[in-house]
Tab-separated table of C-alpha atoms and ligand atoms in Angstrom:
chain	number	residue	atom	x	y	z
A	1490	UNK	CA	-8.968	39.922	-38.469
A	1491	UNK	CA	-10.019	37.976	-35.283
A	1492	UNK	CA	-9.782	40.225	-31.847
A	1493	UNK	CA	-6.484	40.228	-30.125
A	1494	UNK	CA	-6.424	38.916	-26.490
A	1495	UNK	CA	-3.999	40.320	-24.107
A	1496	UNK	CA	-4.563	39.249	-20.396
A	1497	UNK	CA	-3.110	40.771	-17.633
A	1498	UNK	CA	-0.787	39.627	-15.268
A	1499	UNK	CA	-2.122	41.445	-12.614
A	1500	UNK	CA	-4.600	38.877	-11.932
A	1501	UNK	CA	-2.227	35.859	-11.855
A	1502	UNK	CA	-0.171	34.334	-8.996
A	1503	UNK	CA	2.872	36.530	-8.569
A	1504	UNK	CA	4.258	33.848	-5.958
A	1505	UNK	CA	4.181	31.601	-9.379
A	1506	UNK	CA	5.131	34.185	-11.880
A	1507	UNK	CA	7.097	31.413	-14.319
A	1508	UNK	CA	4.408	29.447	-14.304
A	1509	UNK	CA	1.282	31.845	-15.107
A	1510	UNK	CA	3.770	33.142	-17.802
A	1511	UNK	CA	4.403	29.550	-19.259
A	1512	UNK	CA	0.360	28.776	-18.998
A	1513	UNK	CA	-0.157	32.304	-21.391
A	1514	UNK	CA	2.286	31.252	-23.604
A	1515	UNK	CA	0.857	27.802	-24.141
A	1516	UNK	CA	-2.306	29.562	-24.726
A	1517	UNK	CA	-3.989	31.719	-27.374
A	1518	UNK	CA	-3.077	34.868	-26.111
A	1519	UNK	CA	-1.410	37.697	-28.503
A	1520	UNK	CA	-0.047	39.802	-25.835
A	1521	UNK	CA	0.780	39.739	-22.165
A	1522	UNK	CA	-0.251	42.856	-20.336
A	1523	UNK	CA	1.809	44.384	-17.547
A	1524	UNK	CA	0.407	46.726	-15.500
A	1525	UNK	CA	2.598	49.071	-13.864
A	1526	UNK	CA	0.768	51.514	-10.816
A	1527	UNK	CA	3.212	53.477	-8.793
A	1528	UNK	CA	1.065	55.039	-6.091
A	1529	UNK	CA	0.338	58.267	-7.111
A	1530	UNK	CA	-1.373	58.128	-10.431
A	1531	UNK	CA	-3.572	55.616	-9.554
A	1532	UNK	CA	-4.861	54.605	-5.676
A	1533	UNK	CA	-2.628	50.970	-5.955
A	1534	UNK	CA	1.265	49.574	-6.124
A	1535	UNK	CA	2.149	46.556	-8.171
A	1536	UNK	CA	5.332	46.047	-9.188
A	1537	UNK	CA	8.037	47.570	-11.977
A	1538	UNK	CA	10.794	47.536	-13.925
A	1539	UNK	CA	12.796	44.126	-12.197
A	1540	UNK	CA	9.391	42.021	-12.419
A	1541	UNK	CA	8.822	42.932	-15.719
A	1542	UNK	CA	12.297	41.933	-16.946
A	1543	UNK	CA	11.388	38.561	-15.380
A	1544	UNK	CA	7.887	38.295	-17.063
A	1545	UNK	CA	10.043	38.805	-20.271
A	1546	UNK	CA	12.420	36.233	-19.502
A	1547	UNK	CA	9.994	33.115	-19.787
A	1548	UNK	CA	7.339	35.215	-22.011
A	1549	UNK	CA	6.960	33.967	-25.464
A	1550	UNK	CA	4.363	36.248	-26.487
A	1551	UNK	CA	5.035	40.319	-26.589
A	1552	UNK	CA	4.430	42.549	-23.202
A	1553	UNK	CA	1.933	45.041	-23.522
A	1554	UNK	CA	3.165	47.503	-21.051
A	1555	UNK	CA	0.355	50.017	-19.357
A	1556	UNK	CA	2.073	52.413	-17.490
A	1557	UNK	CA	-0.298	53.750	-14.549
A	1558	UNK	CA	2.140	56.031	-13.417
A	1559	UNK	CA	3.899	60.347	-13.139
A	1560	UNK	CA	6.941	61.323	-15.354
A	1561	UNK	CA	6.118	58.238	-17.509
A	1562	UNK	CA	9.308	59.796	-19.675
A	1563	UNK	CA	11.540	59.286	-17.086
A	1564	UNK	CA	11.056	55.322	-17.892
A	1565	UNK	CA	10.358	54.375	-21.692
A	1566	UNK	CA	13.963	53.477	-22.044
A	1567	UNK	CA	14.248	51.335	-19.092
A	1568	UNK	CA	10.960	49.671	-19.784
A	1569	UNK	CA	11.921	49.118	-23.698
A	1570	UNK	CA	14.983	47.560	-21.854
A	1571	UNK	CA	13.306	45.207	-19.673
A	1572	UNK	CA	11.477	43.888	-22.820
A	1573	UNK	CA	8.439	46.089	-23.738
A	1574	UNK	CA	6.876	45.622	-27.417
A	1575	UNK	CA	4.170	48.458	-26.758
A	1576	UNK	CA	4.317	50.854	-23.965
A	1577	UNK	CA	1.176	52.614	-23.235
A	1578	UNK	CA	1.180	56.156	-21.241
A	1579	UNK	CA	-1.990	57.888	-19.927
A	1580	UNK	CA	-3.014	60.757	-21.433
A	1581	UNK	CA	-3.899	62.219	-18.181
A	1582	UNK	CA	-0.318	62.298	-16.899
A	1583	UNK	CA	1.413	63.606	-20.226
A	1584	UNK	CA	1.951	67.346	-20.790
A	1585	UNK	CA	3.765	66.556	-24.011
A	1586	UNK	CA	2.314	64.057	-24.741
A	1587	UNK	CA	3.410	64.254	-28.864
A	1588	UNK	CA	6.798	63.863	-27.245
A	1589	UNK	CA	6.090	60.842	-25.381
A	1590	UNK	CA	4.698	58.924	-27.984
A	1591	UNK	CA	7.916	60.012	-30.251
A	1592	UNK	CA	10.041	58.844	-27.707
A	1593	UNK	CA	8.163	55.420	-27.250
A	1594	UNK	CA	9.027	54.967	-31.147
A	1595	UNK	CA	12.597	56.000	-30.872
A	1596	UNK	CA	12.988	53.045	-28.310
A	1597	UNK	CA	12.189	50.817	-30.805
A	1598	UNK	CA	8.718	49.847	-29.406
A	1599	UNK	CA	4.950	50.674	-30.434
A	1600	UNK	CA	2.979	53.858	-28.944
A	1601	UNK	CA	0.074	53.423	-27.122
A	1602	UNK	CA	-1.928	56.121	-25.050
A	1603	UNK	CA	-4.155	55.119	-22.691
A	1604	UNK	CA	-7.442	57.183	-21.904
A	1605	UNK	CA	-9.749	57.241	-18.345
A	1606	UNK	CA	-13.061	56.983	-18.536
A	1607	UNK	CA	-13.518	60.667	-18.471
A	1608	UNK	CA	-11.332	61.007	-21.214
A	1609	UNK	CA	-12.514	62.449	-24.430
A	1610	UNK	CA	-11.188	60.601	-27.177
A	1611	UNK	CA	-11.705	63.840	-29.381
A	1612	UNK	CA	-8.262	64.932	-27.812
A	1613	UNK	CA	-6.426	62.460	-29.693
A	1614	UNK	CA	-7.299	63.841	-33.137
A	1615	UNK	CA	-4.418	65.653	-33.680
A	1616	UNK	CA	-1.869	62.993	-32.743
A	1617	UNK	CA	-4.016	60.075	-33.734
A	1618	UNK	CA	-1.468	59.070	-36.477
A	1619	UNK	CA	1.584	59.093	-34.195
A	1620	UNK	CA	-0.246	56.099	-31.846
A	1621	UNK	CA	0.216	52.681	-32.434
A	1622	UNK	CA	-2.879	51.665	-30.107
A	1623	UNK	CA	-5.134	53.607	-27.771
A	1624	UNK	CA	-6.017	51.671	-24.732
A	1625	UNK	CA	-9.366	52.463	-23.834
A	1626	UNK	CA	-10.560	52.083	-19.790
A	1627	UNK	CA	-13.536	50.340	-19.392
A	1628	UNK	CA	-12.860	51.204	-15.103
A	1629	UNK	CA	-11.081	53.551	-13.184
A	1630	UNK	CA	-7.784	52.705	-13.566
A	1631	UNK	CA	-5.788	51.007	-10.282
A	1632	UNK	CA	-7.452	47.802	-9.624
A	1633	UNK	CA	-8.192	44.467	-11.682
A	1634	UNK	CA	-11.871	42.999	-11.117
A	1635	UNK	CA	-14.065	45.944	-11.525
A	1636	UNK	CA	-17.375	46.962	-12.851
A	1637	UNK	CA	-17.267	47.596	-16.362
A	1638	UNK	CA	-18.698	51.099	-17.492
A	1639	UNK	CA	-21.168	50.610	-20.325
A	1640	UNK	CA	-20.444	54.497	-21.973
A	1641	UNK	CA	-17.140	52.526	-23.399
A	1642	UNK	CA	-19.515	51.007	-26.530
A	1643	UNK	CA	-20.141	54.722	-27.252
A	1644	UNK	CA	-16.271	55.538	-26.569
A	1645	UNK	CA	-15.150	53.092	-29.144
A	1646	UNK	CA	-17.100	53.380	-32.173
A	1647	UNK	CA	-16.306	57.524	-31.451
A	1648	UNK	CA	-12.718	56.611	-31.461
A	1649	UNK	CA	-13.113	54.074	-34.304
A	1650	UNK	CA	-14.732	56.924	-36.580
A	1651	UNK	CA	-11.928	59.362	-35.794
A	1652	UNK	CA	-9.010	56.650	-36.739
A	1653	UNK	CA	-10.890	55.632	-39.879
A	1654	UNK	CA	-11.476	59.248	-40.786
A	1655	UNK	CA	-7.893	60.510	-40.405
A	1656	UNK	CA	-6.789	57.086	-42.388
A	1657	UNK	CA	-4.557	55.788	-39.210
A	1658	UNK	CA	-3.627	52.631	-38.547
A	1659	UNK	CA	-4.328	52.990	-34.991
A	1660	UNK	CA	-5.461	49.381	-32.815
A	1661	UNK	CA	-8.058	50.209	-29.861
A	1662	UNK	CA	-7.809	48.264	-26.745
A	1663	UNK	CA	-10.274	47.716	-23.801
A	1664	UNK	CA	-9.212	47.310	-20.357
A	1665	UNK	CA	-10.893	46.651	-17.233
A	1666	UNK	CA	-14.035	44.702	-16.751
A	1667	UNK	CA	-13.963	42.327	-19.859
A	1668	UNK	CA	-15.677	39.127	-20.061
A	1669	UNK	CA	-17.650	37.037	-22.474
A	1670	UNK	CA	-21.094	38.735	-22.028
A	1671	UNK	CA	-19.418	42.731	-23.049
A	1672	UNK	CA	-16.595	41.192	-25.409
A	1673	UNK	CA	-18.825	40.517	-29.065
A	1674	UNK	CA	-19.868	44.428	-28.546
A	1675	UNK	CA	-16.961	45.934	-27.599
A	1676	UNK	CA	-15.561	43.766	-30.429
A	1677	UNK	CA	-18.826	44.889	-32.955
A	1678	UNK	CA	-18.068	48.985	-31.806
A	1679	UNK	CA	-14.949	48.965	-33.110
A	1680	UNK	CA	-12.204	47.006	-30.664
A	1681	UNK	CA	-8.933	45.245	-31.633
A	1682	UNK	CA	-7.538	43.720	-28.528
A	1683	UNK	CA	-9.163	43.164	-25.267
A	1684	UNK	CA	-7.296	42.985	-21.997
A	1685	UNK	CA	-8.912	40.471	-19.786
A	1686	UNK	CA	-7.582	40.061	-15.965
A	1687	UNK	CA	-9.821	38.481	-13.359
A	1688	UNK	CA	-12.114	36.828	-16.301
A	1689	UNK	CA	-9.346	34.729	-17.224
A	1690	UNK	CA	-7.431	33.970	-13.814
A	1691	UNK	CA	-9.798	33.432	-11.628
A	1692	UNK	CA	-11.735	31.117	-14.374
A	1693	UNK	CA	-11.679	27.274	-13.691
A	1694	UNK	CA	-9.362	26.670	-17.051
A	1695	UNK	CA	-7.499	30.095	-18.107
A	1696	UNK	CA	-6.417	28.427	-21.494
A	1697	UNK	CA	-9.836	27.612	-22.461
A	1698	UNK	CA	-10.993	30.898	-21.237
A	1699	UNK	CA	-8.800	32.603	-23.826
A	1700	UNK	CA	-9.729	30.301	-26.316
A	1701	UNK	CA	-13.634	31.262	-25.975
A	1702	UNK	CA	-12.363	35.314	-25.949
A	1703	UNK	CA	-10.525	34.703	-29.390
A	1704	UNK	CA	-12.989	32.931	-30.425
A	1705	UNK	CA	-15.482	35.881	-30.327
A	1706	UNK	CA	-16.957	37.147	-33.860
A	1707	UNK	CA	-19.266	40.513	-34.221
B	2157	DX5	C1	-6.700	48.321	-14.233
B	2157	DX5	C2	-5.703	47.631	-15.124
B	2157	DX5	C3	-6.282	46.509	-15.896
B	2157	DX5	C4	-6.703	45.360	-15.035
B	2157	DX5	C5	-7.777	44.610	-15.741
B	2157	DX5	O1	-6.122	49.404	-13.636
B	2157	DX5	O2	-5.179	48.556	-16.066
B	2157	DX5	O3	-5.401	46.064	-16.901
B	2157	DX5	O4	-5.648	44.480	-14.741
B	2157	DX5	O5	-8.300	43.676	-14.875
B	2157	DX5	P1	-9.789	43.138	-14.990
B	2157	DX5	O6	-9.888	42.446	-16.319
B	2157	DX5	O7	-9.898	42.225	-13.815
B	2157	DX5	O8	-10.704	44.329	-14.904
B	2158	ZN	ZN1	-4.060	47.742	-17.846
């Protein structure tokens, strides 16, 4: 199967919001990736619940919701609500985190977990079948356009060992950092879908941007 592209809206033109959203979905993207940061798990503030029900309004390609943020249980439902396919919590900021991702599924939308950098992906084993996709960070979570952190090769074919060896179904996604020089390994260690911000906004042509990502073959 060809890797999955899912950029992130973080990096578009929130003064133009309809019209980034219209230019993905005239595109070859597979997901749209929403970012939600409230402050206090990561360093930043973007935006929440309202913007992402209007990102769902003119999407038509399914929002990949990463939720940077405390309690994340206190908002599945109203994220599911304002249109999430797949809602991603951090690991770090779980401490049921088996609960969570049960939750997640009883919404109605897929499970993702998302791991930092220091993460070990060996704590996942035991709940590794109960994820839909484990969003890998390839930065610190909390901003768009940073360095990309070259242990996440390692990461991935780790994590792609431990889904293959427990027989789960599980996608792996990379965010932070992506571009067309790291994307053919990340994609050769083991990755499904790669979030790509900065690369693709601040490129000349965003369509043809994603077109060269999806285009990418190990
Ligand atoms: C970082 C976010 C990323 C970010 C990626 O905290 O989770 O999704 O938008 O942006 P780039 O591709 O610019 O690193
Ligand atoms: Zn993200």
């Amino acid at each position: 199967m060809s890797i999955q592209i899912a950029p992130s809206i973080l990096a578009a033109d929130f003064a133009n919001l309809q019209k980034e959203v219209e230019m993905l979905n005239a595109s070859k993207a597979d997901f749209i990736h929403v970012d939600i940061m409230d402050g206090v798990f990561v360093p930043n503030i973007s935006f929440g619940i309202p913007v992402t029900e209007a990102i769902h309004k003119h999407a038509t390609k399914p929002l990949d919701v990463h939720l940077m943020i405390v309690n994340p249980d206190n908002y599945l439902q109203a994220f599911r609500n304002a249109g999430a396919e797949i809602i991603s919590v951090h690991y770090e900021a779980c401490n049921h985190l088996h609960r969570s991702l049960q939750a997640i599924r009883n919404f109605g939308a897929k499970a993702g977990v998302a791991i930092n950098p220091h993460t070990s992906i060996n704590l996942l084993a035991d709940v590794i079948q109960d994820i839909d996709l484990v969003c890998v960070m390839s930065v610190n979570p909390g901003f768009g356009g940073q360095k990309f952190i070259e242990n996440t090769y390692d990461k991935v074919s780790r994590l792609k060992d431990l889904i293959l060896s427990k027989g789960a179904k599980t996608l792996i996604e990379i965010d932070g950092g992506v571009n067309l020089q790291n994307a053919p390994k990340l994609m050769a260690a083991g990755a499904d879908v790669l979030v790509a911000g900065s690369f693709v906004f601040s490129s000349a042509n965003p369509i043809a941007t994603i077109q060269e990502l999806k285009a990418i073959h190990n």
